Amino acid sequence: MRRLIIVYNLILTLVITLAAVFNAKGGYQLLYGLLFLPIAFYFIRVIGRSFSRRRVGKTKSIRPRLPSATLYPAAPVLEGEALDDAEVKDLNRRMFLKLIGSAGLATFVFALFSKSAHAAFFGSVPGPGTVALKDTAGNKIDPAEKHPTDGYEISQVDDSTIPAYYGFLNKNGAWYIAREGNSGEYRYARGATDFSSYWGNHTGLSYSYFNLVFGS
């Protein structure tokens, strides 16, 4: 049972180490993955000692020929203290809890580094506990920033002819209409109320670019 638990902890530690090393994208990440190697070496050493003890126990020792018992008095036999089944189970239980505790600690450290500490050490956050998103140009992106068309749902479609028209409406009654041209260009018109009336005359509205319509 004890050997099985040690092998389990060895496999778990090796998996964590290999995952961190192969996913490393820099020197600091590689160093972080190598932190678990001493734990793996410890379990390998424990398993090696266990197998070496079994090998020594199976070998037969050659005993030298001793003089006759009549020349030397027999040495007294030392009797050791025998452990009952309850004490043996208690020792196994303590060993099991220690090994499980070490595996749980390794998993906790791995999870800690892979989330908040990983981001803090490798420069992807401006401060502890906050992950910053960046675009391809390196500019920070606010994920909570509201888009001008958030909250609008499609309400009317007129795609029977070219250009096609798409009407959007939000819960407060505000609306905008997108016009799709022949070559895929889009122009927009918007309003705050009375969507049904404006949609009735959607082909005659004044349309412009997105930034000009929603930028004001």
XYZ file of C-alpha atoms in Angstrom:
216
model
C 0.000 0.000 0.000
C 2.795 2.414 0.935
C 4.714 1.674 -2.268
C 1.588 2.214 -4.364
C 0.991 5.639 -2.812
C 4.620 6.650 -3.418
C 4.365 5.601 -7.076
C 1.131 7.622 -7.403
C 2.807 10.729 -5.988
C 5.799 10.223 -8.296
C 3.564 10.012 -11.375
C 1.567 13.080 -10.290
C 4.726 15.112 -9.694
C 6.232 14.078 -13.039
C 3.033 15.009 -14.882
C 2.974 18.456 -13.248
C 6.677 18.988 -13.991
C 6.458 17.893 -17.632
C 3.312 19.964 -18.225
C 4.984 23.079 -16.826
C 8.223 22.506 -18.775
C 6.612 21.787 -22.160
C 4.204 24.731 -21.811
C 6.967 27.129 -20.773
C 7.341 30.180 -23.021
C 10.271 31.779 -21.241
C 13.075 31.292 -18.760
C 10.964 32.081 -15.714
C 8.262 29.618 -16.720
C 10.875 26.908 -17.284
C 12.398 27.611 -13.863
C 8.946 27.348 -12.308
C 8.439 23.916 -13.881
C 11.831 22.684 -12.627
C 10.875 23.520 -9.025
C 9.005 20.211 -8.830
C 12.014 18.093 -9.875
C 13.423 17.690 -6.306
C 10.083 16.191 -5.210
C 10.212 13.715 -8.103
C 13.823 12.800 -7.268
C 12.805 12.201 -3.655
C 10.065 9.740 -4.629
C 12.432 7.982 -7.070
C 14.988 7.611 -4.275
C 12.373 6.175 -1.910
C 11.242 3.646 -4.543
C 14.868 2.709 -5.290
C 15.553 2.064 -1.613
C 12.452 -0.096 -1.352
C 13.475 -2.285 -4.284
C 17.076 -2.550 -3.059
C 15.863 -3.794 0.342
C 13.732 -6.455 -1.332
C 16.692 -7.543 -3.452
C 18.965 -7.842 -0.411
C 16.313 -9.792 1.492
C 16.019 -12.356 -1.328
C 19.801 -13.036 -1.588
C 21.156 -15.945 0.440
C 24.040 -15.203 2.764
C 26.876 -17.693 3.218
C 27.408 -18.283 6.897
C 30.882 -19.259 8.125
C 31.278 -22.522 9.966
C 31.085 -21.860 13.700
C 32.859 -23.812 16.428
C 30.991 -26.409 18.381
C 28.419 -25.211 20.870
C 30.217 -27.079 23.628
C 33.203 -24.733 23.452
C 31.228 -21.489 23.691
C 28.048 -20.833 25.632
C 25.017 -19.900 23.560
C 24.260 -16.179 23.431
C 20.973 -15.109 24.906
C 18.154 -14.604 22.398
C 16.830 -11.037 22.252
C 13.125 -10.800 21.748
C 11.679 -7.685 20.096
C 8.378 -6.065 20.886
C 5.615 -7.340 18.618
C 3.166 -4.790 17.260
C -0.482 -5.663 17.148
C -2.673 -5.121 14.103
C -4.109 -1.837 15.401
C -0.658 -0.235 15.757
C 0.397 -1.408 12.299
C -2.778 0.046 10.753
C -2.174 3.306 12.603
C 1.360 3.569 11.186
C 0.088 2.878 7.669
C -2.643 5.472 8.118
C -0.107 8.125 9.180
C 2.127 7.346 6.199
C -0.861 7.531 3.868
C -1.916 10.938 5.229
C 1.625 12.302 4.862
C 1.887 11.204 1.242
C -1.566 12.498 0.357
C -0.699 15.788 2.044
C 2.465 16.161 -0.035
C 0.542 15.437 -3.263
C -2.165 17.920 -2.298
C 0.431 20.576 -1.518
C 2.096 20.077 -4.910
C -1.259 20.358 -6.678
C -2.139 23.506 -4.724
C 1.182 25.158 -5.566
C 0.759 24.261 -9.233
C -2.753 25.725 -9.330
C -1.591 28.859 -7.507
C 1.243 29.522 -9.939
C -0.793 28.699 -13.026
C -3.431 31.362 -12.229
C -2.622 34.478 -10.276
C 1.087 34.125 -9.517
C 1.855 32.937 -13.052
C 0.370 36.091 -14.491
C 2.039 38.343 -11.923
C 5.532 36.888 -12.479
C 5.431 36.818 -16.277
C 4.231 40.347 -16.926
C 0.711 39.860 -18.200
C -0.910 41.884 -15.420
C -0.517 45.452 -14.207
C -1.046 44.402 -10.583
C -1.779 41.351 -8.443
C -5.000 39.513 -9.170
C -5.928 41.370 -12.399
C -5.258 40.014 -15.883
C -4.918 42.650 -18.619
C -6.024 41.912 -22.189
C -4.075 43.384 -25.087
C -4.666 43.613 -28.819
C -2.099 42.794 -31.525
C -0.618 46.292 -31.239
C -0.051 45.907 -27.487
C -2.826 48.276 -26.427
C -4.801 47.341 -23.324
C -8.397 46.257 -23.838
C -11.073 46.832 -21.232
C -13.343 43.737 -21.321
C -16.061 45.655 -19.463
C -16.215 48.398 -22.091
C -19.686 48.653 -23.593
C -20.127 48.527 -27.353
C -22.481 51.101 -28.876
C -24.765 48.376 -30.264
C -24.938 46.289 -27.068
C -28.521 45.481 -26.070
C -29.959 45.771 -29.574
C -31.836 42.848 -31.149
C -32.795 42.304 -34.775
C -36.355 43.425 -35.366
C -36.893 43.878 -39.122
C -35.163 42.598 -42.267
C -35.612 43.758 -45.851
C -33.272 41.722 -48.080
C -35.563 41.297 -51.062
C -33.577 43.858 -53.040
C -30.109 45.364 -53.062
C -29.194 47.162 -50.885
C -30.524 45.130 -47.968
C -31.728 46.713 -44.719
C -31.592 45.352 -41.152
C -33.460 47.037 -38.316
C -32.345 46.683 -34.680
C -34.260 47.697 -31.552
C -33.415 47.763 -27.839
C -35.651 47.525 -24.786
C -35.833 51.306 -24.341
C -37.168 51.911 -27.847
C -33.909 53.165 -29.366
C -33.112 51.778 -32.812
C -30.655 51.708 -35.637
C -30.847 50.438 -39.204
C -27.888 48.945 -41.083
C -27.804 49.155 -44.869
C -25.723 46.544 -46.755
C -24.520 47.733 -50.154
C -23.639 45.881 -53.350
C -19.984 45.351 -52.464
C -20.548 44.495 -48.792
C -20.191 47.991 -47.335
C -22.415 48.990 -44.407
C -23.944 52.354 -43.566
C -26.079 53.224 -40.554
C -28.932 55.369 -39.357
C -30.203 55.600 -35.791
C -32.910 57.104 -33.618
C -34.246 57.156 -30.072
C -37.966 56.463 -30.608
C -40.712 55.589 -33.117
C -38.912 52.722 -34.843
C -41.987 51.529 -36.736
C -42.433 54.891 -38.489
C -38.791 55.155 -39.495
C -38.733 51.565 -40.692
C -41.646 52.339 -42.968
C -39.369 54.855 -44.699
C -36.059 53.007 -44.238
C -35.094 53.344 -47.909
C -35.324 57.131 -47.708
C -33.309 57.680 -44.517
C -29.879 59.318 -44.484
C -27.151 56.690 -43.855
C -23.548 57.292 -42.897
C -20.432 55.577 -41.484
C -20.535 53.750 -38.145
C -18.174 56.151 -36.358
C -20.149 59.172 -37.525
C -23.496 57.725 -36.458
C -22.481 56.156 -33.121
C -19.528 58.371 -32.267
C -21.565 61.349 -31.178
